[in-house]
mmCIF file of C-alpha atoms and ligand atoms in Angstrom:
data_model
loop_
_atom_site.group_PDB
_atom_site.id
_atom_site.type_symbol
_atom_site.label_atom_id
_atom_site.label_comp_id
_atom_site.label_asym_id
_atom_site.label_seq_id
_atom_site.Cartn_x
_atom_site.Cartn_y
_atom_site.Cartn_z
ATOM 1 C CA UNK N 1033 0.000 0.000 0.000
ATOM 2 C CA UNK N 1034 1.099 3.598 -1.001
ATOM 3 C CA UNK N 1035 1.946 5.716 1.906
ATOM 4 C CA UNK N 1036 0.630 9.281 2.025
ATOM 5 C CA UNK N 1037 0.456 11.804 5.056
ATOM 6 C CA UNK N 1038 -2.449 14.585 5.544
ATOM 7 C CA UNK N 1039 -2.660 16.769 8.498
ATOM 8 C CA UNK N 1040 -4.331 20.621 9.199
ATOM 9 C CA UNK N 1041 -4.429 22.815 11.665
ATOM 10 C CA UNK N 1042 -7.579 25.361 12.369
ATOM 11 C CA UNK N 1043 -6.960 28.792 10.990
ATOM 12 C CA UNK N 1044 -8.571 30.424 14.089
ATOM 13 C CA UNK N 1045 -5.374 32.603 15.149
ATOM 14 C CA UNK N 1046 -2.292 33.012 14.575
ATOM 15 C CA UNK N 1047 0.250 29.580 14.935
ATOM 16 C CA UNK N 1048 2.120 28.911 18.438
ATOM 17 C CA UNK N 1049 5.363 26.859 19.733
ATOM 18 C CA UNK N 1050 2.943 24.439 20.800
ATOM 19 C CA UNK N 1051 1.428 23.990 17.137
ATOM 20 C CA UNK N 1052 4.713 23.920 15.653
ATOM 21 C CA UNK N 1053 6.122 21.557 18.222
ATOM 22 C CA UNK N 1054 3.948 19.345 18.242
ATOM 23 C CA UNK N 1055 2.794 19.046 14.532
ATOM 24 C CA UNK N 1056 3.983 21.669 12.005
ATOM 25 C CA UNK N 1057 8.024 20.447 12.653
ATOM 26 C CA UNK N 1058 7.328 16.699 11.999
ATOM 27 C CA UNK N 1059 5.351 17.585 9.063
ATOM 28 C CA UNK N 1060 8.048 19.288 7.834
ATOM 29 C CA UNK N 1061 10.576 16.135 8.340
ATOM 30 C CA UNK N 1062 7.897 13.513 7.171
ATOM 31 C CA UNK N 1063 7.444 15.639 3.979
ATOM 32 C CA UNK N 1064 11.169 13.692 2.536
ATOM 33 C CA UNK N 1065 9.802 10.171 2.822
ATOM 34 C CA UNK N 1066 5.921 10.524 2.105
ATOM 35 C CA UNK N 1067 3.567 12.169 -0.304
ATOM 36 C CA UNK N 1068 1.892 14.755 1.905
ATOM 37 C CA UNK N 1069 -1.224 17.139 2.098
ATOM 38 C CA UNK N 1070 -1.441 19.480 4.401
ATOM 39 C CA UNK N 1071 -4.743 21.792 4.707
ATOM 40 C CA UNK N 1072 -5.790 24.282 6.454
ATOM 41 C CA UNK N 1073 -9.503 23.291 7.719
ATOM 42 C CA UNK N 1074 -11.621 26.301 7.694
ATOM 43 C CA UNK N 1075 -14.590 24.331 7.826
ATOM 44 C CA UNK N 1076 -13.265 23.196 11.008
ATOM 45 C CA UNK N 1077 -12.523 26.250 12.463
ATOM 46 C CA UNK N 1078 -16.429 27.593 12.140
ATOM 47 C CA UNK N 1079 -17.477 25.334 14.684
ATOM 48 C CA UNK N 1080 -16.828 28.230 17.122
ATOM 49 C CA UNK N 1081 -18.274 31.625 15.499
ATOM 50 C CA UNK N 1082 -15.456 33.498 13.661
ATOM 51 C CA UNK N 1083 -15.142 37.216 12.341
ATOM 52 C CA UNK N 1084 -15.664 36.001 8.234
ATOM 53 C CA UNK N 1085 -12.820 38.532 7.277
ATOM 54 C CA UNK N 1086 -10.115 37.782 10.254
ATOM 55 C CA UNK N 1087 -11.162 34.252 8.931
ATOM 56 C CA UNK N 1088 -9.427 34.832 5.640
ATOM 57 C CA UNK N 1089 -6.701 36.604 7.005
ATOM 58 C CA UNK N 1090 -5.983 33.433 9.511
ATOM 59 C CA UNK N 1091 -6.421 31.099 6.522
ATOM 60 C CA UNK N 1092 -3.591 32.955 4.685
ATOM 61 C CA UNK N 1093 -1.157 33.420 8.063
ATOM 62 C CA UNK N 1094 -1.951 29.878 8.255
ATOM 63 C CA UNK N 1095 -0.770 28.912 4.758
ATOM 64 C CA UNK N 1096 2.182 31.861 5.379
ATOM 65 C CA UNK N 1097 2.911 30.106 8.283
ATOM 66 C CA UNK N 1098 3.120 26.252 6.868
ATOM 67 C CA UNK N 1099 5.581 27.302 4.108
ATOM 68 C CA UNK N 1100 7.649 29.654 6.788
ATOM 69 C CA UNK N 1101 8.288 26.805 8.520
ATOM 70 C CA UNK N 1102 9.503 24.507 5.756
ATOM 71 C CA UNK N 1103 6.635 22.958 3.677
ATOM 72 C CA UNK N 1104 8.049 23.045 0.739
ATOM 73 C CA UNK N 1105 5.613 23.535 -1.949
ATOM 74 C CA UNK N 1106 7.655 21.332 -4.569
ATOM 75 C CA UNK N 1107 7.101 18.227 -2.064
ATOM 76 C CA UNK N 1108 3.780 18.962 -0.629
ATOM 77 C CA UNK N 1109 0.517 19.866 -1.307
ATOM 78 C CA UNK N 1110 -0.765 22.983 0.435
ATOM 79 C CA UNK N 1111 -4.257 23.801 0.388
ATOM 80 C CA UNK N 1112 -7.886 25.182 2.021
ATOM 81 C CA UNK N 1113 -10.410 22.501 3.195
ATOM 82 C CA UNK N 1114 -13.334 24.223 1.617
ATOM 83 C CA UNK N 1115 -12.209 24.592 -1.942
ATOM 84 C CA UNK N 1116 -12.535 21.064 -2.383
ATOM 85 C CA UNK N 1117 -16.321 20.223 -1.461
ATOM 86 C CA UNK N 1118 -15.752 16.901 -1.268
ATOM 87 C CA UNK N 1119 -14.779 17.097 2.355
ATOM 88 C CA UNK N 1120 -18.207 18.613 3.349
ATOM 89 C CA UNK N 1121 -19.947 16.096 1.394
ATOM 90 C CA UNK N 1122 -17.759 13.144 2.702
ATOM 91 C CA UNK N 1123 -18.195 14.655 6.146
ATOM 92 C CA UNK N 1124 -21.925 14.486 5.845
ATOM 93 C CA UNK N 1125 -22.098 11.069 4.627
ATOM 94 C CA UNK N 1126 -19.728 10.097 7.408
ATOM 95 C CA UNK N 1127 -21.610 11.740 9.896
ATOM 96 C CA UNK N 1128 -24.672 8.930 9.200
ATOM 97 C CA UNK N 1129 -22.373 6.104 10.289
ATOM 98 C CA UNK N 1130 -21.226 7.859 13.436
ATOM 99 C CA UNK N 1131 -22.612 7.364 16.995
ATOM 100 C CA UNK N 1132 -23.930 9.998 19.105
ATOM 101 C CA UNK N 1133 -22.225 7.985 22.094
ATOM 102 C CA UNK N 1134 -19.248 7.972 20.287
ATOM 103 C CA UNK N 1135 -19.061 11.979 19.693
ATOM 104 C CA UNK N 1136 -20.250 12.497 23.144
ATOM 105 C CA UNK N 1137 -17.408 10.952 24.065
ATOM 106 C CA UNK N 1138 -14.688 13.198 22.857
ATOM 107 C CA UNK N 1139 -12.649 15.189 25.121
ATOM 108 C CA UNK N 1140 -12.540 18.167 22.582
ATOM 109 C CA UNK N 1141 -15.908 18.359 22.097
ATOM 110 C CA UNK N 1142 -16.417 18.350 26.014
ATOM 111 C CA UNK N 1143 -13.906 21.077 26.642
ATOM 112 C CA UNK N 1144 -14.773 23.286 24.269
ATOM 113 C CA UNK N 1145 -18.622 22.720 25.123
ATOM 114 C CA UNK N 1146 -18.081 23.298 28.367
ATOM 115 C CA UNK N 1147 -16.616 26.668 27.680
ATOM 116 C CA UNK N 1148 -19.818 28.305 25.565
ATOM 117 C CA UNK N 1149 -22.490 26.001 27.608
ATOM 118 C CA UNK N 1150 -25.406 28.212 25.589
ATOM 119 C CA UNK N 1151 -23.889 28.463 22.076
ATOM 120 C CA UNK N 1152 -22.720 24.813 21.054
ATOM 121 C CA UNK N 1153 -23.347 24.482 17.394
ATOM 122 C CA UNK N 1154 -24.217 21.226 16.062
ATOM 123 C CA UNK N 1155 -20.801 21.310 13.613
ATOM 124 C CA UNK N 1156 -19.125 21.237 17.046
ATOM 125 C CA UNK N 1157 -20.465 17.766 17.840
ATOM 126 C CA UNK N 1158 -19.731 16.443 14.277
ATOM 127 C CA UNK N 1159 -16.417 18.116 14.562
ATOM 128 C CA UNK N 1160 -14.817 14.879 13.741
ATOM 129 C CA UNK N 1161 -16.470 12.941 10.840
ATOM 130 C CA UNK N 1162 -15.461 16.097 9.287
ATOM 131 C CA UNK N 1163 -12.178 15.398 10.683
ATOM 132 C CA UNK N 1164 -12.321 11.767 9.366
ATOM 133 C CA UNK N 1165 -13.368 13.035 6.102
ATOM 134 C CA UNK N 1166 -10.574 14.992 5.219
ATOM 135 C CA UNK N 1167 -8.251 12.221 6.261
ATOM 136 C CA UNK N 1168 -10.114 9.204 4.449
ATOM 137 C CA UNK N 1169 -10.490 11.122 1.388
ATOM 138 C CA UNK N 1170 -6.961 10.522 0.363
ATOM 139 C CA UNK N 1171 -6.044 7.293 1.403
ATOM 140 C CA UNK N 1172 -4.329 8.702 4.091
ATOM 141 C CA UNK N 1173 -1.603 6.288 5.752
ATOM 142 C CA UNK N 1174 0.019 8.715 8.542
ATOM 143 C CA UNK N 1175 -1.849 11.867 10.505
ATOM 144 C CA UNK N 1176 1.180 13.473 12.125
ATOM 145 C CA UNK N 1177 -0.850 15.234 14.758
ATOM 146 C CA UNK N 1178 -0.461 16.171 18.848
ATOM 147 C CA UNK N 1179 -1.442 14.042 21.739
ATOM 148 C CA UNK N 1180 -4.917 15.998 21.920
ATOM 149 C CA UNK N 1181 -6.017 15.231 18.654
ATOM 150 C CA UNK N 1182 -5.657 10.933 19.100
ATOM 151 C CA UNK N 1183 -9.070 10.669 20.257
ATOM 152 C CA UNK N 1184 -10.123 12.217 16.874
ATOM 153 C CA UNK N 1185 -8.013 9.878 14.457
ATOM 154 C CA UNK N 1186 -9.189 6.716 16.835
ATOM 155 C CA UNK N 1187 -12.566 7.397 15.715
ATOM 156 C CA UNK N 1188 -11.625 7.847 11.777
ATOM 157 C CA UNK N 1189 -10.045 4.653 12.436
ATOM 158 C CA UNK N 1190 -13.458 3.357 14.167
ATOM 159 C CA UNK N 1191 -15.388 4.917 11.049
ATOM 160 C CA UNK N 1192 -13.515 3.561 7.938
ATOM 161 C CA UNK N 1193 -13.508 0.463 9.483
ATOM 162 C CA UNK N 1194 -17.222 0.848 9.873
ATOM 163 C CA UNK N 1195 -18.014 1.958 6.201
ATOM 164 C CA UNK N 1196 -15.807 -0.538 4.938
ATOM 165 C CA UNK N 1197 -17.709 -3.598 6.774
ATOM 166 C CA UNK N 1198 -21.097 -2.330 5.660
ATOM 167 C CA UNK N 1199 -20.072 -0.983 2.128
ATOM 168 C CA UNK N 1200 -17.350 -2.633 1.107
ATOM 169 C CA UNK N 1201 -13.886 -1.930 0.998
ATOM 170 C CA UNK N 1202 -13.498 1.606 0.571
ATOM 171 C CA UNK N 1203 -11.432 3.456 2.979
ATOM 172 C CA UNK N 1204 -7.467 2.513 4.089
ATOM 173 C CA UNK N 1205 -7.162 2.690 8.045
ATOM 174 C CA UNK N 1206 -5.260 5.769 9.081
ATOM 175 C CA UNK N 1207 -2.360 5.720 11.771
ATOM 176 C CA UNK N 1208 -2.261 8.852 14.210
ATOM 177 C CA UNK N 1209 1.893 10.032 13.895
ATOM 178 C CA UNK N 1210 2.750 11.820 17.333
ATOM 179 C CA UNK N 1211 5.933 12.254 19.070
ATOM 180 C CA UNK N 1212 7.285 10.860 22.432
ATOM 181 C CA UNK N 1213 8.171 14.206 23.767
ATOM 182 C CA UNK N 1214 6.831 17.716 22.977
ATOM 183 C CA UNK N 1215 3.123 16.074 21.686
ATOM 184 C CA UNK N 1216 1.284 18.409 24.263
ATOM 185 C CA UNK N 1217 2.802 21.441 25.113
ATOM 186 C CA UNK N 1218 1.328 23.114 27.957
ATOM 187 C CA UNK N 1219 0.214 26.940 28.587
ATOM 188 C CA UNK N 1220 2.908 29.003 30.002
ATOM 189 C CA UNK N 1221 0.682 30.682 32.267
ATOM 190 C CA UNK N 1222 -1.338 27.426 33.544
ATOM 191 C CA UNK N 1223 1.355 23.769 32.756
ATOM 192 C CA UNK N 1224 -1.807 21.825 33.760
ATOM 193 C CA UNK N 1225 -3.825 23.190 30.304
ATOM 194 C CA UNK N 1226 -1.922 23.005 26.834
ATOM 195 C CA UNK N 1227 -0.741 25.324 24.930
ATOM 196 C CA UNK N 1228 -3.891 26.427 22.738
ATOM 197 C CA UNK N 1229 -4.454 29.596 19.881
ATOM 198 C CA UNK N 1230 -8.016 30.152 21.705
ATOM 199 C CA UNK N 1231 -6.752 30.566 25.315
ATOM 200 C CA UNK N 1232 -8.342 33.339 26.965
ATOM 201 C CA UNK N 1233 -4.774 35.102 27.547
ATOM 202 C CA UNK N 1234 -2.217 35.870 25.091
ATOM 203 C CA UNK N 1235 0.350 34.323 28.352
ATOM 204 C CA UNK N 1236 -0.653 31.408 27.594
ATOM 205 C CA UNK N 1237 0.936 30.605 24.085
ATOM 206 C CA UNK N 1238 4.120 32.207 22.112
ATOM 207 C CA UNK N 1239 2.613 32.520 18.521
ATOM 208 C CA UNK N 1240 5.086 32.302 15.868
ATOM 209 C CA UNK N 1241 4.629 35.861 15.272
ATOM 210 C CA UNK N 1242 5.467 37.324 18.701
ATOM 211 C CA UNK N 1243 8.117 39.803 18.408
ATOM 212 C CA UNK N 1244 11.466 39.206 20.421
ATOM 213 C CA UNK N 1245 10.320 41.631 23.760
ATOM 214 C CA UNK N 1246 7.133 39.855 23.533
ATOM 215 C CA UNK N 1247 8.475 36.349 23.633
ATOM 216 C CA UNK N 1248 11.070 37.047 26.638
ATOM 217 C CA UNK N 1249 8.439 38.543 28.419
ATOM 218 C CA UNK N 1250 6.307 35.897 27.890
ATOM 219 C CA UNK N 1251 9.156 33.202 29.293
ATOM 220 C CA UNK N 1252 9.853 35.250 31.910
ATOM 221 C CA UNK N 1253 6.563 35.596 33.414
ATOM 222 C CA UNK N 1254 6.134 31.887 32.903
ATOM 223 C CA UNK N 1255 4.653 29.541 36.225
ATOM 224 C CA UNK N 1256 7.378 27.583 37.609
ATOM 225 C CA UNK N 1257 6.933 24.930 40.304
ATOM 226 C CA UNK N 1258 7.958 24.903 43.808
ATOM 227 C CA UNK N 1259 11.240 24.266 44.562
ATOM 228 C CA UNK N 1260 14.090 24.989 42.888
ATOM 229 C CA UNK N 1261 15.829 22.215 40.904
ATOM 230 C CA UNK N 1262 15.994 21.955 36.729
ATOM 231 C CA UNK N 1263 15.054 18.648 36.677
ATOM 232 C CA UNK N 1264 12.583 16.944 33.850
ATOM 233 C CA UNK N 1265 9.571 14.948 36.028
ATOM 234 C CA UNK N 1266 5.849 15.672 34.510
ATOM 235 C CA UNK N 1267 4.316 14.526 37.489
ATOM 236 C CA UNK N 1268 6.150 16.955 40.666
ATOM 237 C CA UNK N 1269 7.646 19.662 37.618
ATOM 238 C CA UNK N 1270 4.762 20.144 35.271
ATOM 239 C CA UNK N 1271 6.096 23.836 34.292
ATOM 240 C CA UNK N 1272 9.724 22.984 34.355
ATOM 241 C CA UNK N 1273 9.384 20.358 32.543
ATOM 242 C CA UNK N 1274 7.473 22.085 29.861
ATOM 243 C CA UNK N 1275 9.935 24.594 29.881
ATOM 244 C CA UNK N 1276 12.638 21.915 29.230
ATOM 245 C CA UNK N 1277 10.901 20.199 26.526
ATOM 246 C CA UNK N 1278 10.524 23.690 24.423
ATOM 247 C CA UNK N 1279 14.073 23.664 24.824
ATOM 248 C CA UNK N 1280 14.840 20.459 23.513
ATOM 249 C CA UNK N 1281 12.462 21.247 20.766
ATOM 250 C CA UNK N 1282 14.554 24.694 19.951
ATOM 251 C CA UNK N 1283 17.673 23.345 20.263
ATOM 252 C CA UNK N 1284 17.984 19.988 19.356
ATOM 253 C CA UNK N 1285 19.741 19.472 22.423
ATOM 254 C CA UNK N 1286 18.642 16.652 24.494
ATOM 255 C CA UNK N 1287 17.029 16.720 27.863
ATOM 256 C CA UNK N 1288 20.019 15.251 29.766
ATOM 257 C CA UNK N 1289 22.188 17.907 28.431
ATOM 258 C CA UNK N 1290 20.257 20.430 29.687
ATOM 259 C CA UNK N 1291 19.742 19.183 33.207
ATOM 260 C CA UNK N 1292 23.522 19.136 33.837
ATOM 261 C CA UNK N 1293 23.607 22.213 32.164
ATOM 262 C CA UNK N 1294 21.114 23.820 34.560
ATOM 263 C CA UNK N 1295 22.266 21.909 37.775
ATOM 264 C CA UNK N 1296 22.554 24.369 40.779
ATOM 265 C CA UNK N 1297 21.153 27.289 38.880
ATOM 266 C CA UNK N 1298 17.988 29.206 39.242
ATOM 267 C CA UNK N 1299 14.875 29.074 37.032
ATOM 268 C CA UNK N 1300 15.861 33.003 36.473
ATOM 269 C CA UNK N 1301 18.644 30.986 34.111
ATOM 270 C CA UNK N 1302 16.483 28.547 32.783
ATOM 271 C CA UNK N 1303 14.282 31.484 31.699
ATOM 272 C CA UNK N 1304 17.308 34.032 29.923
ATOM 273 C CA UNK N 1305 18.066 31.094 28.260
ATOM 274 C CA UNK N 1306 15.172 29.367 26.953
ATOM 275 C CA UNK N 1307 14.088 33.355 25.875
ATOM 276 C CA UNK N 1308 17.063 33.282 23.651
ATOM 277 C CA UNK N 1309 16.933 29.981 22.241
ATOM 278 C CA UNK N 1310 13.441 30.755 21.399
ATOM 279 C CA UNK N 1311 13.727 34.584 19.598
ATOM 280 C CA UNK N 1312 16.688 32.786 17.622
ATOM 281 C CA UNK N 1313 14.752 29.872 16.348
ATOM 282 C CA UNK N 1314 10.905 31.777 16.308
ATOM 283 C CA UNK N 1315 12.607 34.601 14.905
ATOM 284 C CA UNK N 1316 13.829 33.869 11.348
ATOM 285 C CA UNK N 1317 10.089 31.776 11.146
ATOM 286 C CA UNK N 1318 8.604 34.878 11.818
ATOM 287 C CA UNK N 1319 10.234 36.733 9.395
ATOM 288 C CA UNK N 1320 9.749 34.311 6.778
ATOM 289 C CA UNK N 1321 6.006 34.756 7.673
ATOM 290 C CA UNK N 1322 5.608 38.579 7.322
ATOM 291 C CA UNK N 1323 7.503 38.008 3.731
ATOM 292 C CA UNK N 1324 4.621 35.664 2.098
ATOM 293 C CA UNK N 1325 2.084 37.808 3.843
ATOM 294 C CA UNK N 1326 3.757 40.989 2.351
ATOM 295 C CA UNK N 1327 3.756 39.703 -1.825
ATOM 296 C CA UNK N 1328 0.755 37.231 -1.514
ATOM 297 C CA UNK N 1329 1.254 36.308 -5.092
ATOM 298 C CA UNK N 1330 3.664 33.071 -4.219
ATOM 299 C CA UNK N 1331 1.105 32.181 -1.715
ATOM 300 C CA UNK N 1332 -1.832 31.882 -4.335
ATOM 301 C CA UNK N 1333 0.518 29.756 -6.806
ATOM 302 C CA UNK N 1334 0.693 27.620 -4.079
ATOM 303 C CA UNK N 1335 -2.734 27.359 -2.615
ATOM 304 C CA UNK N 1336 -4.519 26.770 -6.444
ATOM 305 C CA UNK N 1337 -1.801 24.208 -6.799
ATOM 306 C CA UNK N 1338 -2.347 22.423 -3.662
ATOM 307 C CA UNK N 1339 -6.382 22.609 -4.135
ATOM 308 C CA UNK N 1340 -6.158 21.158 -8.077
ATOM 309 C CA UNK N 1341 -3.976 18.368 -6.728
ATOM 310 C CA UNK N 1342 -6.350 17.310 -3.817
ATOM 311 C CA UNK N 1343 -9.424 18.131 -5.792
ATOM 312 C CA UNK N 1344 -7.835 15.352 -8.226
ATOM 313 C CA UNK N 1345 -7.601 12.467 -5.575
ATOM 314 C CA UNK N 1346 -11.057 13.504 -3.823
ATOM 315 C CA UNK N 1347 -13.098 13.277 -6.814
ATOM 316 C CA UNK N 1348 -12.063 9.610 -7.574
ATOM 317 C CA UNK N 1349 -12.607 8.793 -4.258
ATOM 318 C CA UNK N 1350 -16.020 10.520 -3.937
ATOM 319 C CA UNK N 1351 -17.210 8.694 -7.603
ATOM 320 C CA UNK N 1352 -16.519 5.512 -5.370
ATOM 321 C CA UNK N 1353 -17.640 6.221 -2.304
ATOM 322 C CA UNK N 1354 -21.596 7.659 -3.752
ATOM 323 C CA UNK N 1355 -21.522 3.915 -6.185
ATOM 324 C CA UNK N 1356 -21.078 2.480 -2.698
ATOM 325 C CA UNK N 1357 -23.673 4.430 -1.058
ATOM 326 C CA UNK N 1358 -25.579 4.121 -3.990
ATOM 327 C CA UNK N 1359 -26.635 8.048 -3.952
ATOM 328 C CA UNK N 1360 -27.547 9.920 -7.426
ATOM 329 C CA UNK N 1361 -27.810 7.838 -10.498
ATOM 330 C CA UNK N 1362 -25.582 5.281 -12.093
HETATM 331 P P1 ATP X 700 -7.680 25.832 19.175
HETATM 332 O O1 ATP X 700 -7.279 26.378 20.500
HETATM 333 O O2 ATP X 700 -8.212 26.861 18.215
HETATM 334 O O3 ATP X 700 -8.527 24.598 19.253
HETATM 335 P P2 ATP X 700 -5.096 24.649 19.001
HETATM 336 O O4 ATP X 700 -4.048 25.605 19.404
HETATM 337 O O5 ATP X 700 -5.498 23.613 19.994
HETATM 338 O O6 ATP X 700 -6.345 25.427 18.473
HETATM 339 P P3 ATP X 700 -5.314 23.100 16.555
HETATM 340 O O7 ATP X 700 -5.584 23.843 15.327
HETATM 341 O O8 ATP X 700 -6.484 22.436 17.214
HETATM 342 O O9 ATP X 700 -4.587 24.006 17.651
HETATM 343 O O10 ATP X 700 -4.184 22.041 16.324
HETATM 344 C C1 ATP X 700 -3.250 22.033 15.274
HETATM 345 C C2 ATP X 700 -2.228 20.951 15.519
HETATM 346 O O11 ATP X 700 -1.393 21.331 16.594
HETATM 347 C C3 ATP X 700 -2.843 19.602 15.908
HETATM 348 O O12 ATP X 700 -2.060 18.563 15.367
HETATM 349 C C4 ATP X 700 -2.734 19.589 17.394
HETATM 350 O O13 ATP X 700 -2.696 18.301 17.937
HETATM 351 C C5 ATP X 700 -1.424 20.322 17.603
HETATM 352 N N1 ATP X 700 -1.396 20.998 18.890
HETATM 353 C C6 ATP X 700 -2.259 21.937 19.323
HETATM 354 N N2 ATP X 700 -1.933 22.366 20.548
HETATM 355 C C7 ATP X 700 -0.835 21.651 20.907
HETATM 356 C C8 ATP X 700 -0.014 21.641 22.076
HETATM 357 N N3 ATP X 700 -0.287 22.427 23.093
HETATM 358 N N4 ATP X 700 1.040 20.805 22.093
HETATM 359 C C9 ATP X 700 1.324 19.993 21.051
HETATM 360 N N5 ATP X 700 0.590 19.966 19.920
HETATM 361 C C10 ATP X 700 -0.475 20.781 19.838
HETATM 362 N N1 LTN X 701 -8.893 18.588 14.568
HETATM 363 C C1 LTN X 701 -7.572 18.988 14.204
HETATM 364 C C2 LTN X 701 -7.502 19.700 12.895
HETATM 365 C C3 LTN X 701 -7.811 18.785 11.793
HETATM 366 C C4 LTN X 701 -7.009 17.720 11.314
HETATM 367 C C5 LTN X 701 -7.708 17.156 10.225
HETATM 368 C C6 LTN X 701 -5.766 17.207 11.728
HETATM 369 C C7 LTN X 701 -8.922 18.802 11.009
HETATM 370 N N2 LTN X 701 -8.857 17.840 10.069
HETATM 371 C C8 LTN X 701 -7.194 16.057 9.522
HETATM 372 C C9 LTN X 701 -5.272 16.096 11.011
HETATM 373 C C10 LTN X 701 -5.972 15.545 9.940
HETATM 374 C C11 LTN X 701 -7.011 19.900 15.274
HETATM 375 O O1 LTN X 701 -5.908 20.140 15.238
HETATM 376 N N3 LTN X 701 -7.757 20.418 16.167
#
């Protein structure tokens, strides 16, 4: 079997370490040895009310922000859910072959309904056959994604396997891709929530377009446990150990290294240099953003590319897929 990898990311604010950690920098490795898609899923991102024009501006940082950090265009395919309908319509067939038990049971769903208890939108619920929509639509092998997001590709896996048993074999199973450290990145201002675009304060996250002052501050002002020690332990460091692992992620250096590094200094350390390690890898991403955002014209070429090539692979599937169903006529 062929091996391809899809992934997205909502374009409902601008990208943060946590995103880029977590996702964006093993798409950008997994890009050598795979086929890859990577969209940015609009469609998604309307399951919690947007402004319709900072929409479109996201939807571009977002695409800015894919190729800043090394998509390369000539490799991958870059593109926006909604211009290929087929991921609505595969969605909505989906969506009949889905449990309400089963969406009731997803953690996203729950934490973001909890937050807007009187303005939960149905899309929010269906959030993931969606989800499992854009992934099945391509024959999709690998979803490099972040811890949060296993739940979701669990239940494409759940789905396919569904569809395929009562239609016929239609759909390849999907493996979630997520990395041993760094998967969940957690909020500099809270380590016991991650690291998320839609926290209620800007503390919370480093976006890849902070400017230098704004990410030291940030660091600085992060929690930090009790104690004093620089040692990596999730359970008694939570905020340390965060701290550490966005260093190892900047860096390349390894945990160890920085332990001994840090031994019988002060978190006042830690911070200076985790600022600096940050502004000089965020930095250059940062700039690279602004430049596609400034001449939009590359940024176009890409995105019609990236939509022609997916449009090409969902409408073969979708001809397939509606035989199956049997909807419309022969
Ligand atoms: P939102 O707050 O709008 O839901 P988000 O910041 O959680 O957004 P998504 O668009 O949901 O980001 O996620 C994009 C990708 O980044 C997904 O693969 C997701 O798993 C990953 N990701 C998001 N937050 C983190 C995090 N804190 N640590 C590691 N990976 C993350
Ligand atoms: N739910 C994902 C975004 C997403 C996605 C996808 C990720 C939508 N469709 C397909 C991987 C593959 C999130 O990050 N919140």
């Amino acid at each position: 079997m062929k091996s391809l990898c899809l992934s997205g990311v909502q374009p409902t604010n601008f990208l943060h370490v946590g995103n880029y950690i977590g996702a964006l920098k093993q798409w950008v490795e997994i890009q050598h040895r795979f086929p890859c898609y990577f969209c940015i899923v609009d469609l998604h991102a309307i399951t919690v009310a947007q402004d319709p024009k900072q929409l479109r501006e996201n939807v571009l940082n977002t695409a800015a922000t894919y190729l800043a950090v090394g998509i390369d265009p000539k490799r991958s395919h870059v593109f926006i859910q909604s211009e290929v309908h087929e991921h609505a319509e595969l969605g909505w067939i989906l969506g009949t072959i889905t449990r309400i038990a089963e969406l009731e049971r997803m953690t996203q769903f729950k934490d973001k309904a909890k937050r807007r208890a009187d303005n939960v939108g149905v899309g929010l619920f269906t959030y993931p056959a969606l989800m499992a929509a854009d992934i099945l639509l391509y024959d999709t092998t690998v979803v490099p994604v972040g811890e949060d997001q296993m739940q979701h590709v669990e239940l494409t896996r759940t789905i396919a396997r569904r569809f395929n048993t009562t239609f016929g074999d239609t759909f390849v199973i999907p493996q979630a891709l997520i990395q041993k450290q760094g998967a969940r990145i957690m909020g500099l201002d809270d380590p016991s929530v991650k690291m998320s675009k839609s926290a209620t304060s800007t503390m919370n996250y480093i976006a890849l377009t902070d400017d230098d002052d704004t990410i030291r501050k940030k660091i600085m002002r992060a929690v930090t446990d009790s104690g004093k020690d620089i040692v990596y332990d999730p359970d008694k460091k939570p905020a340390v150990t965060n701290l550490l692992t966005i260093f190892h992620h900047m860096t390349g250096r390894t945990i160890k290294d920085l332990e001994n590094e840090f031994e019988g200094k002060g978190y006042g350390d830690l911070k200076k240099a985790l600022a600096d390690a940050v502004i000089a890898h965020v930095g250059p991403i940062r700039d690279k953003i602004a430049e596609y955002r400034k001449d939009p014209k590359e940024l176009m070429r890409v995105l019609d590319a990236g939509r022609d090539a997916a449009q090409e692979l969902a409408t073969t599937k979708m001809k397939i897929v509606r035989e199956r169903v049997g909807l419309g006529r022969a």
